[in-house]
Coordinates of C-alpha atoms in Angstrom, one line a residue:
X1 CA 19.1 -25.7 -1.1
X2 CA 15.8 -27.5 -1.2
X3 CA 15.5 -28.4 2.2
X4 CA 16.0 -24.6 3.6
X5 CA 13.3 -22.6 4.1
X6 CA 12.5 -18.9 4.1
X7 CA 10.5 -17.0 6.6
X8 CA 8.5 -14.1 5.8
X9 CA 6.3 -11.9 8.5
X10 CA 4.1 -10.0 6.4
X11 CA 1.6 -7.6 8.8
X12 CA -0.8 -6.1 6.9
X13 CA -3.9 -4.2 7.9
X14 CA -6.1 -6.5 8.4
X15 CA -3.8 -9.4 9.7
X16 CA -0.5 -10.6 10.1
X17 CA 0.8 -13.6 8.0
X18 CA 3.8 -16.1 8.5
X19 CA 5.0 -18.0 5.5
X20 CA 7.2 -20.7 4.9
X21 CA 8.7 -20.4 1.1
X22 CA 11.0 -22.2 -0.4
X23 CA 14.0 -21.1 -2.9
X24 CA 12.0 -21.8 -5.7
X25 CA 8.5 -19.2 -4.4
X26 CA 6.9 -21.9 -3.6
X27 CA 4.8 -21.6 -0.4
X28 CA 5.9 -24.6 2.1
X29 CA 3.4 -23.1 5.1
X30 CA 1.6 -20.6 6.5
X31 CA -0.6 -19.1 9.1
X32 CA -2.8 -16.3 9.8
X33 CA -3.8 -14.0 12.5
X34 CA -7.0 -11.8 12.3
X35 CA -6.1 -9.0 13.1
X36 CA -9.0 -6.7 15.1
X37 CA -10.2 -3.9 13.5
X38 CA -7.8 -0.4 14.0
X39 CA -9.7 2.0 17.2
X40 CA -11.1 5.3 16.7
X41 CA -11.0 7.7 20.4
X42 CA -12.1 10.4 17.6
X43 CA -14.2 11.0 14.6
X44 CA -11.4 10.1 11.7
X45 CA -8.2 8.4 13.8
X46 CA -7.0 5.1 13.3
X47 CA -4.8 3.7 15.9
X48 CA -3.4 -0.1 17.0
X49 CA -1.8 -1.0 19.9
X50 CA 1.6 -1.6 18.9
X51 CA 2.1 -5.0 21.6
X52 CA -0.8 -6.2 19.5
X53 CA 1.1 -6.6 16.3
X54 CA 3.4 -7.8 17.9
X55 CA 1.4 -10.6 19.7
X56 CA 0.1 -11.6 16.5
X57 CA 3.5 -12.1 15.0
X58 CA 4.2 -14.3 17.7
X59 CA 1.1 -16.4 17.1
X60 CA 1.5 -16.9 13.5
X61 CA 5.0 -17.8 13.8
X62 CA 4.0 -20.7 17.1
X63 CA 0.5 -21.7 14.7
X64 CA 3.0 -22.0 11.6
X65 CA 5.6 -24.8 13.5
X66 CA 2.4 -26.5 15.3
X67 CA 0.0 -26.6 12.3
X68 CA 2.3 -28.0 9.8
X69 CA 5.0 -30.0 11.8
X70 CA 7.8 -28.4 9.9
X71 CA 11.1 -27.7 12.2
X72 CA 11.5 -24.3 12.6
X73 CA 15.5 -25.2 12.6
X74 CA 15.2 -25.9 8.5
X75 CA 14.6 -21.5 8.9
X76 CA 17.1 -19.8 6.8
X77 CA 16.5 -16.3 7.8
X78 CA 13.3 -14.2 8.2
X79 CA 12.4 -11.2 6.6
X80 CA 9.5 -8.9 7.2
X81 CA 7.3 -6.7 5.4
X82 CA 5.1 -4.4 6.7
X83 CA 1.7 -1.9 6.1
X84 CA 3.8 1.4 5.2
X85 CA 2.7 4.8 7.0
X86 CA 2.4 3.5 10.4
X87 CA 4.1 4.6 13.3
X88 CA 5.1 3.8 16.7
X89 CA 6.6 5.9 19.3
X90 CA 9.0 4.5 22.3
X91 CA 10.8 5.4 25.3
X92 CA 13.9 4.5 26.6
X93 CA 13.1 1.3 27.5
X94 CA 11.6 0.2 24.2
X95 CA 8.1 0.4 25.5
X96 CA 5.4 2.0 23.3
X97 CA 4.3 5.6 24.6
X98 CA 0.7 5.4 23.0
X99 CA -0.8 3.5 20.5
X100 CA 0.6 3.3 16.8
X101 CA -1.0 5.7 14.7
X102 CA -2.1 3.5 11.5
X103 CA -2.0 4.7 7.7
X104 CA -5.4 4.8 7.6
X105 CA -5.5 8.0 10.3
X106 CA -6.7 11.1 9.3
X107 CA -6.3 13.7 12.1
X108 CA -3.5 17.0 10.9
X109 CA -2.4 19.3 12.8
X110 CA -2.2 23.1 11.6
X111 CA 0.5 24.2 13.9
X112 CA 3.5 22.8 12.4
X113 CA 7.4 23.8 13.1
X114 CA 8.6 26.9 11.3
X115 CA 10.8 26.6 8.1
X116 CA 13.2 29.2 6.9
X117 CA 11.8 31.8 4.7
X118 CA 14.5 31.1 1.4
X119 CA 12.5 27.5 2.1
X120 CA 9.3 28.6 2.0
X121 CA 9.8 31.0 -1.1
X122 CA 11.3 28.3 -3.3
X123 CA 8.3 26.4 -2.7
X124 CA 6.1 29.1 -3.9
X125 CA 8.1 29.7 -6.7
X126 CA 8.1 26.1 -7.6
X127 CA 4.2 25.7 -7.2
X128 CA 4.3 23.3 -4.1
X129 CA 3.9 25.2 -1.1
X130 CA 0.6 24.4 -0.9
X131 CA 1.6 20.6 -1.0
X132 CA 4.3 21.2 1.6
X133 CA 1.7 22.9 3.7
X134 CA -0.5 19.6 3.3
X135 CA 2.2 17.4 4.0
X136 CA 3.6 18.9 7.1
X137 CA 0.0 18.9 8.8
X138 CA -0.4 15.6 8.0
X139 CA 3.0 14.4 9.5
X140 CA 1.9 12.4 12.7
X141 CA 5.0 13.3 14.4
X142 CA 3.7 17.1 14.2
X143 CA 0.4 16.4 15.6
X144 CA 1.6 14.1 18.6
X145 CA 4.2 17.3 19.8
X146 CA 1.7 19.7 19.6
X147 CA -1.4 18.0 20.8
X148 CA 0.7 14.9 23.3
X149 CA 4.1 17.4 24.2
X150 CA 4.2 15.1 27.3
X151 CA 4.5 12.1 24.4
X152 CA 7.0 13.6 22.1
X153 CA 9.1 14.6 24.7
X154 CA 9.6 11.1 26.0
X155 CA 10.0 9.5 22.5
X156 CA 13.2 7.9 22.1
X157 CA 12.7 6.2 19.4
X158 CA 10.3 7.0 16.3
X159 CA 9.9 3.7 14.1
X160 CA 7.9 2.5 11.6
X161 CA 6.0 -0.6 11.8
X162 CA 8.6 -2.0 10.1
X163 CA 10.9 -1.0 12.1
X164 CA 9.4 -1.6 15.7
X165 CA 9.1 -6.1 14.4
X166 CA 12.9 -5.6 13.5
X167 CA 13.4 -4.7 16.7
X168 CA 11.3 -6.8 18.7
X169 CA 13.1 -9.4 16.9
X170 CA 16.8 -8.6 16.8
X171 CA 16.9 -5.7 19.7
X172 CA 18.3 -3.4 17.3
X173 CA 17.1 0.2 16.2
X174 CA 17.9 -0.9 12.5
X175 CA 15.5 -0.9 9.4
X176 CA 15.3 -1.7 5.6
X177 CA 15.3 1.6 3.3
X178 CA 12.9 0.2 1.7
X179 CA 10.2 0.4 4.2
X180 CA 10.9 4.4 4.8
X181 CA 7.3 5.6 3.3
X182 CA 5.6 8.1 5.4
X183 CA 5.8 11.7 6.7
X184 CA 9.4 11.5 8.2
X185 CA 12.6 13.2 6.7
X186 CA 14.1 10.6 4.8
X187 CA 16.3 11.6 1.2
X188 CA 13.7 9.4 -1.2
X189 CA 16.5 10.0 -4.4
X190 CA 19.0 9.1 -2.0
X191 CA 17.5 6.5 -0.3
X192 CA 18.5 7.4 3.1
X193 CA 17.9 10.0 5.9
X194 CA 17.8 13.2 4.6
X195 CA 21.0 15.3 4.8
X196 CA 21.8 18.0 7.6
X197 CA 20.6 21.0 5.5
X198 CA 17.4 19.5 4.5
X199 CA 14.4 21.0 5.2
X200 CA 12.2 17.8 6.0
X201 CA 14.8 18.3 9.5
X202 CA 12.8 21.9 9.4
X203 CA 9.6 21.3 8.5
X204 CA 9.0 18.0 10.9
X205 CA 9.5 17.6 14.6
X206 CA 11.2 14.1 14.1
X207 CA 15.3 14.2 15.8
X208 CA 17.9 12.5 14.1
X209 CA 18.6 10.4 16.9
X210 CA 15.1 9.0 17.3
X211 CA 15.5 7.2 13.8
X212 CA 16.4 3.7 13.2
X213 CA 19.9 2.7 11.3
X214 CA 18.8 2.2 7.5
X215 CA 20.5 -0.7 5.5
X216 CA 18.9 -1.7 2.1
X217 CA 16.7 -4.5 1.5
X218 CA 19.1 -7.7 1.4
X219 CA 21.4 -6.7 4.6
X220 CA 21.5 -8.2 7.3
X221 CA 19.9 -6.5 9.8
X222 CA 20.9 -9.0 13.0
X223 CA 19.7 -12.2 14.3
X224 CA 16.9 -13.5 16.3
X225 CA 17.2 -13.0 19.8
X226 CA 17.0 -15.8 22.5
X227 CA 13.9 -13.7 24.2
X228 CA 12.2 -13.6 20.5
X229 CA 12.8 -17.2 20.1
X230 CA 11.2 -17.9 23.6
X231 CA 8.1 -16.2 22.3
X232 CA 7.8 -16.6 18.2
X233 CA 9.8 -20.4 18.1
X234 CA 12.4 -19.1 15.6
X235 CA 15.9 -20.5 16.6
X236 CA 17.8 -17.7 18.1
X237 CA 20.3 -16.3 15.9
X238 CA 18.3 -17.2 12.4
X239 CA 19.6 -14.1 10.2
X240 CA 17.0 -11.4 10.2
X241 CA 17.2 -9.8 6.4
X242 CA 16.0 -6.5 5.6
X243 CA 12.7 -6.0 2.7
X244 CA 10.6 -3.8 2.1
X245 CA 6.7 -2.0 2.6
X246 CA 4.1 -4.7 1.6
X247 CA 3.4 -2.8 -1.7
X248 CA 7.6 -2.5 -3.1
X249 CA 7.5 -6.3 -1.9
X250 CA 4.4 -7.2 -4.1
X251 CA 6.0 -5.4 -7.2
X252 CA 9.1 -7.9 -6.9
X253 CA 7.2 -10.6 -5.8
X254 CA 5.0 -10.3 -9.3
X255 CA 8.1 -10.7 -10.7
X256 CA 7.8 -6.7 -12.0
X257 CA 11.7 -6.0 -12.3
X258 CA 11.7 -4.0 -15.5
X259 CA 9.9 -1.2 -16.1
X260 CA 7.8 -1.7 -19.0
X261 CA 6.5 -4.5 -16.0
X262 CA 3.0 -2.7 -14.6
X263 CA 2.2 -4.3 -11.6
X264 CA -1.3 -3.5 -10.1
X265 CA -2.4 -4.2 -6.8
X266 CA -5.8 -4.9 -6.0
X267 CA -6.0 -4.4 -2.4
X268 CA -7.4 -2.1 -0.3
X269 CA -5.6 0.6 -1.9
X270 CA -5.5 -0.5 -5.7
X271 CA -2.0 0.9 -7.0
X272 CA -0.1 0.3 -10.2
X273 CA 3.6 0.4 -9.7
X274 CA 6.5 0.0 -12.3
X275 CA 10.3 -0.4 -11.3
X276 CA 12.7 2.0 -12.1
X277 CA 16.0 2.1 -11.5
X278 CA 16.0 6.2 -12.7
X279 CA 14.2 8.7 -10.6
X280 CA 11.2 9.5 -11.2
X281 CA 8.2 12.1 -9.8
X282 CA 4.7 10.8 -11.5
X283 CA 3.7 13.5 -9.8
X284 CA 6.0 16.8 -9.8
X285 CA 7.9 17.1 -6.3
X286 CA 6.2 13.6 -5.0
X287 CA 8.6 11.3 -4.7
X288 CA 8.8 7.4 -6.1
X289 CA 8.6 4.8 -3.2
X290 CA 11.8 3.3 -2.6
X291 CA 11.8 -0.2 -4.4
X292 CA 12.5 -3.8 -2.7
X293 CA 15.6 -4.0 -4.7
X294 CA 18.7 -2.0 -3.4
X295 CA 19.4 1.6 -5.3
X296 CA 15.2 1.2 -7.5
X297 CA 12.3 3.4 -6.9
X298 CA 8.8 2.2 -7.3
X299 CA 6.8 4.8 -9.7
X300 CA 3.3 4.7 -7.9
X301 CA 0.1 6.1 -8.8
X302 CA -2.6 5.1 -5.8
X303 CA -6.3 5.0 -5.8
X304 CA -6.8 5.0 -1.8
X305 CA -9.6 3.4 -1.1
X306 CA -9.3 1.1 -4.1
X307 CA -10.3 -2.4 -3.7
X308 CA -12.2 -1.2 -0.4
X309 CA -15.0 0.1 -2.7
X310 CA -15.6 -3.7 -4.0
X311 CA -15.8 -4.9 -0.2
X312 CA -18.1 -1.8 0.6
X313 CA -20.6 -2.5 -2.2
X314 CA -20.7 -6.5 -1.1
X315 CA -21.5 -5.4 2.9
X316 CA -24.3 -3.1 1.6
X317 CA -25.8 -4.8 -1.5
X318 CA -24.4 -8.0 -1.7
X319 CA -26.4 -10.1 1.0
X320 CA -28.2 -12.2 -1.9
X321 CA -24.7 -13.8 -3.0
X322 CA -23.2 -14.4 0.5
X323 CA -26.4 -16.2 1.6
X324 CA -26.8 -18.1 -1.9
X325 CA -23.0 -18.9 -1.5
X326 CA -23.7 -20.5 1.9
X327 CA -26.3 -22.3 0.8
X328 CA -24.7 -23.4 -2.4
X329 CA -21.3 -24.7 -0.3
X330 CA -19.2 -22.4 -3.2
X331 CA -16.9 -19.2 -2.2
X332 CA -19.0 -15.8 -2.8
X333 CA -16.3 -14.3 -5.0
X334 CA -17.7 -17.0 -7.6
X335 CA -21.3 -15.4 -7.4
X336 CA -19.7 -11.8 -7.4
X337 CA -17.9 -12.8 -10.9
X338 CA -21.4 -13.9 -12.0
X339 CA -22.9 -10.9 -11.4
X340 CA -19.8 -8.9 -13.2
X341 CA -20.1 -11.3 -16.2
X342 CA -24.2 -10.5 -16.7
X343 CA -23.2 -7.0 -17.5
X344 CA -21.8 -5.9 -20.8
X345 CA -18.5 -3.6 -21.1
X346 CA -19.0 -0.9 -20.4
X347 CA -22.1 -1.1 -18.3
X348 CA -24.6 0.0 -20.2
X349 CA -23.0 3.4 -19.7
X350 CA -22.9 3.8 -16.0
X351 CA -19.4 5.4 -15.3
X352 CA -17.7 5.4 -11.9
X353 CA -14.8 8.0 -11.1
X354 CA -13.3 6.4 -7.6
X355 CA -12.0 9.3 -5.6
X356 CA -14.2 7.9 -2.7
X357 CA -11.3 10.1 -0.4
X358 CA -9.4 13.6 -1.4
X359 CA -5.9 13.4 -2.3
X360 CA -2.7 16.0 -2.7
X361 CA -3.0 16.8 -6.4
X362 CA -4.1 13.9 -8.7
X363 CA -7.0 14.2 -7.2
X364 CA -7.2 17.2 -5.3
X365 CA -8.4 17.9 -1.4
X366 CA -11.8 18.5 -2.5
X367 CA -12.6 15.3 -4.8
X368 CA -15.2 13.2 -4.1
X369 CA -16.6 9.7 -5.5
X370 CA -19.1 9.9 -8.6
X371 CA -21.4 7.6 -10.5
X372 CA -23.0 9.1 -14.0
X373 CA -25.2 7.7 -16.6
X374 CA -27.9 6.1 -14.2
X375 CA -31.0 5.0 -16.0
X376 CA -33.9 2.8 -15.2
X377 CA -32.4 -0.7 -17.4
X378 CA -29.2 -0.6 -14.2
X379 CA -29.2 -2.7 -11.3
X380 CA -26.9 -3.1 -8.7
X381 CA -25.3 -5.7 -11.2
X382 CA -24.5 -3.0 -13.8
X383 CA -23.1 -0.8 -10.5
X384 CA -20.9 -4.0 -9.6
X385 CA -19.7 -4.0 -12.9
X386 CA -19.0 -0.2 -12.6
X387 CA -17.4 -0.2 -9.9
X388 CA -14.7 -2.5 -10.9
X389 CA -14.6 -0.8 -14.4
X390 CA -13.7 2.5 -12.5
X391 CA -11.1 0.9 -10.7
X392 CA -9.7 0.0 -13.7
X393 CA -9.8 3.1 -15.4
X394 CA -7.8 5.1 -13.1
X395 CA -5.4 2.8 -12.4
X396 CA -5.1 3.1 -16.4
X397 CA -4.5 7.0 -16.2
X398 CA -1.8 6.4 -13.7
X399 CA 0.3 4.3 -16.3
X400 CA -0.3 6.4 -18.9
X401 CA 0.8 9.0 -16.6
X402 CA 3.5 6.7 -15.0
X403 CA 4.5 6.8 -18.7
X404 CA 4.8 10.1 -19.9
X405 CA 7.0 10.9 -16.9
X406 CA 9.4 8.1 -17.4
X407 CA 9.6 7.4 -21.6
X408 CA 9.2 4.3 -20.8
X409 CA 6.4 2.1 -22.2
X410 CA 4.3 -0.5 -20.1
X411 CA 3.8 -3.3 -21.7
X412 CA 2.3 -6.4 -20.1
X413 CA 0.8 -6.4 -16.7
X414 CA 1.0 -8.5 -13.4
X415 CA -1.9 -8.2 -10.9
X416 CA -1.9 -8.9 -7.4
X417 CA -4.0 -8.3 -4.4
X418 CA -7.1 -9.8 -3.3
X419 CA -9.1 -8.5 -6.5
X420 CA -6.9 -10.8 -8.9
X421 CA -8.3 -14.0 -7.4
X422 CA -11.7 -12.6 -9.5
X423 CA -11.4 -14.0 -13.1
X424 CA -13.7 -11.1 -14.2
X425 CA -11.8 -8.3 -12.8
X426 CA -9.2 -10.1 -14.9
X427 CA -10.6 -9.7 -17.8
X428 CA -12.0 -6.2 -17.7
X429 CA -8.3 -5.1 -16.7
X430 CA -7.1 -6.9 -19.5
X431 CA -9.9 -5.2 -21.7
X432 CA -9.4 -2.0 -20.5
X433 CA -6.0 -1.7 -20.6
X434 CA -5.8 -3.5 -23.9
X435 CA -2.5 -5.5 -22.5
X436 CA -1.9 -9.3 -21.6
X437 CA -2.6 -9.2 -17.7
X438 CA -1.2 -11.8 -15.1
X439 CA -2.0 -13.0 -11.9
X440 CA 1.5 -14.4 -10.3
X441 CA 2.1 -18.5 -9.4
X442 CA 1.0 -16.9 -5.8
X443 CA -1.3 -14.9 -4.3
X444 CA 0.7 -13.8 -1.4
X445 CA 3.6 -11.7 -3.7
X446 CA 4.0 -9.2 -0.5
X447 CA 5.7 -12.2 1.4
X448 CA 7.2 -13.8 -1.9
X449 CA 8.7 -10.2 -2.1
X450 CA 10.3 -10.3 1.3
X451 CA 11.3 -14.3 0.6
X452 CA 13.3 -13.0 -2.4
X453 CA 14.9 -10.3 -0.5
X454 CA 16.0 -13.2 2.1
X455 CA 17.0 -14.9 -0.7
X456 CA 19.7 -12.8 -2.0
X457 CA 20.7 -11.3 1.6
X458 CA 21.4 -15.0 2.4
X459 CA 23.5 -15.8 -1.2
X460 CA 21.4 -18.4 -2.4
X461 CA 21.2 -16.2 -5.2
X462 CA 24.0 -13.9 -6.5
X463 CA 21.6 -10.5 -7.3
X464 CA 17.8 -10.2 -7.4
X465 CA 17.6 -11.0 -11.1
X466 CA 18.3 -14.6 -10.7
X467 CA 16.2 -14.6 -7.7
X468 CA 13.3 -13.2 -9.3
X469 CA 13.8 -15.1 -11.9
X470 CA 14.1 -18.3 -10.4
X471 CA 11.6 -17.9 -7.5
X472 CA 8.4 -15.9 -9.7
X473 CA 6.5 -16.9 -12.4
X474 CA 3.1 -16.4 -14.7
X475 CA 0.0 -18.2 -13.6
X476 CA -2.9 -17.2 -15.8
X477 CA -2.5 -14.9 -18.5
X478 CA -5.8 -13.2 -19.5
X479 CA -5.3 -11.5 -23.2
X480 CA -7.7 -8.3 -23.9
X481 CA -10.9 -8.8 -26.2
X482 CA -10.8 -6.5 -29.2
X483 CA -14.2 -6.0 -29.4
X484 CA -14.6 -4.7 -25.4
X485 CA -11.4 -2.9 -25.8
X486 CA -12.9 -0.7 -28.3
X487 CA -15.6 0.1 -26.0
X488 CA -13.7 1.3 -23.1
X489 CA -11.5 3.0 -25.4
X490 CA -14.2 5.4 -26.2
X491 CA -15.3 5.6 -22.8
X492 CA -12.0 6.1 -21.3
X493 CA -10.9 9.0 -23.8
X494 CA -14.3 10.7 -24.8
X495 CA -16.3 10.2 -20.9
X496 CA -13.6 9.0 -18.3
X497 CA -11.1 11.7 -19.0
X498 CA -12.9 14.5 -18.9
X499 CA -15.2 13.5 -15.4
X500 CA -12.9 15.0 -12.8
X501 CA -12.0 18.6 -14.7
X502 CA -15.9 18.6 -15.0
X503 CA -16.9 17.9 -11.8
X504 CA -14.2 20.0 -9.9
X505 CA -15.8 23.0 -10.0
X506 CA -19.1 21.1 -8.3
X507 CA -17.1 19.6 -5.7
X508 CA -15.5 22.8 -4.4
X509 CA -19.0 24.4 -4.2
X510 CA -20.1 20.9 -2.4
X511 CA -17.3 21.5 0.1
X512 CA -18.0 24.7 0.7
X513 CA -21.9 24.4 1.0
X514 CA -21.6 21.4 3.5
X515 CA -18.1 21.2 4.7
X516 CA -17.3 18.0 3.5
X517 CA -14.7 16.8 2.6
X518 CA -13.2 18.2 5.0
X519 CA -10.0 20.4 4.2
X520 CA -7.0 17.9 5.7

């Protein structure tokens, strides 16, 4: 067993990632290819050129055999994980139509396909037709027929990220049920395309037979092809095992199995996730994710810009560290922690609510970012500190909400994402929460995710407990401060909770006044 290898493709936003682990989650190798930034032909779109991905996959894989001398033959089987939400359209031939439309888009369309009237009055009895509404406009595949016909009428198939790899590396239309999170019409209780009757078939342009055969994560999808070989250096006919999206891959890869297991991602869109093998809806009449383990949903609360607020306050006010940090020879992430660690919990009351970009209903369309409680002893130190502390606290009010709607309590928590390599952001979770907070034996859990699905799809483990088991574990453990917790726990329930109720109504009359945020 110890000499066999697992391979796990792992394209994330900002670049694409091949690892080498072996069956214990230990990382063997790995490479990684930048990734340029997403294009924007108009204010608010965010599209990639599909080949690109793929041409980076193909680097990674040729960088990982050269750079570390390992033979790609000691390969078991690859798995690959994916940014969820993104889409790619092809023709006949397998050839892209136009460029992939990214997560990070924000064009709608208000023209969408008509849906039966009994539909459309069960919503409004139900108090969702105005989130049916949203969701429809914001389907790509709605705005491509109306506003690209000449596109959609071409498209043969419509695929995922996820599922365009699979099939640039088997030749088959096949992809993991776990990866299905977007605006398509899949059955997310079922885990599978939705049924004949559905109205997703109604309310979406999508065809059945533009989709992608689903298996769950663990199946074997198909094997490497001889031309993917050519171009990647994986032998032909390595095993090619379905996963998951990056985020259900982290969850597993942090070792969260159980449910009273939060698992927080710090990337750039912080999340906290708990495993679940009952259905749940956080959020009434929004689905869970499907998990990275077969027949389990992933109960998801999402801040959506997240971690990117962290990386926005170090481009415009953290020049000082990155210079000192060059001049110094250390990583800047050590001087950032500094200048969290000046501050005292709770910076000396200045109190960030993160909704830096609307949301469905938790927040609502018209939400926007705010920082109370200025006065003239904070610097941008105390706003660092903020910041992070903001993060935090929502991220908090999802498990407490993750809670309520599942009976289940959380516990402990895992962390992942790049935020967790910050001992300070540690803590303050840790504090805030008032729970024993872990970052995993690895910082790349989205691959170690995929790796365990490999894992069990191969049998070197008989189910995903004894894989998780055997291939995650604990690195530091960081255990809340009484003291600080105390503090935040005023903060939380006397200022925090009460921000976005309060500021609502000043939001819709900022909308209206200026037009911004724009109605999506």
């Amino acid at each position: 067993m110890s000499e066999q290898y697992l391979l796990s493709i792992d394209n994330g936003t900002q670049s694409v990632r091949a690892i080498l682990f072996d069956l214990r989650g230990n990382i063997v190798a790995k490479s990684q290819v930048h990734l340029e930034a997403y294009f924007s032909v108009h204010p608010g779109w965010a599209e990639h050129h599909a080949e690109d991905y793929w041409q980076a996959v193909c680097q990674a894989c040729q960088r990982l055999w050269a750079a570390h001398g390992i033979q790609p033959t000691r390969v078991a089987g690859v798995a690959v994980t994916t940014q969820r939400g993104t889409v790619v359209n092809l023709d006949k031939q397998g050839q892209p139509l136009r460029p992939a439309i990214t997560w990070l888009d924000q064009r709608r369309t208000d023209v969408v396909p008509p849906v039966h009237p009994l539909w459309l009055a069960a919503f409004r009895v139900a108090g969702v037709h105005d989130t049916i509404q949203f969701l429809r406009g914001e389907a790509e595949a709605n705005w491509i027929k109306v506003n690209q016909p000449e596109i959609w009428e071409k498209t043969d198939k419509f695929l995922m990220l996820s599922g365009y790899l699979n099939y640039r590396l088997c030749h088959r239309f096949v992809d993991s049920t776990g990866s299905q999170v977007g605006y398509i019409p899949f059955d997310y209780k079922g885990l599978k395309w939705a049924g004949k009757l559905d109205w997703k078939w109604q309310a979406l342009a999508v065809r059945p037979e533009t989709l992608p055969e689903l298996l769950p994560p663990g199946s074997v999808l198909g094997a490497i092809t001889a031309e993917a070989a050519a171009v990647t250096g994986i032998p032909a006919g390595t095993p090619l095992i379905a996963a998951a999206a990056d985020k259900a891959c982290e969850v597993i890869g942090a070792g969260c199995q159980q449910p009273h297991i939060g698992c927080l991602s710090y990337g750039t869109t912080a999340t906290i996730n708990t495993t679940s093998r009952k259905y749940v809806e956080v959020v009434p009449f929004i689905p869970p994710y499907p998990a990275a383990i077969p027949g389990a949903y992933s109960n998801e609360v999402q801040i959506f810009r997240g971690y990117w607020m962290v990386n926005w306050f170090k481009e415009q006010f953290g020049h000082h560290e990155k210079i000192q940090a060059e001049q110094q020879g250390v990583l800047p992430e050590a001087l950032f922690d500094e200048l969290v660690n000046a501050v005292p919990p709770g910076s000396m009351g200045l109190m960030l609510q993160p909704y830096w970009t609307p949301g469905i209903k938790v927040p609502g369309p018209e939400a926007k970012g705010a920082m109370i409680g200025f006065g003239d002893v904070h610097t941008r130190a105390h706003m660092y500190r903020a910041i992070l502390e903001g993060l935090a606290y929502a991220l908090r009010d999802g498990k407490e909400r993750i809670e309520k709607r599942s009976g289940v309590a959380i516990t402990s928590l895992r962390i992942s994402g790049g935020g967790s390599q910050s001992d300070a952001a540690m803590q303050l979770t840790a504090d805030i929460f008032g729970l024993p907070t872990s970052r995993p034996h690895v910082y790349e859990t989205s691959g170690l995710g995929a790796a365990i699905d490999a894992a069990v799809g191969l049998g070197f483990y008989p189910d995903f407990s004894s894989a998780i088991a055997a291939m995650t574990r604990i690195g530091d453990t960081f255990e809340p401060i009484a003291h600080h917790h105390q503090i935040y726990n005023e903060l939380y329930h006397r200022v925090y909770q009460k921000m976005y109720a309060r500021l609502q109504p000043l939001y819709k009359e900022i909308q209206q006044i200026t037009g911004y945020p724009q109605m999506r």
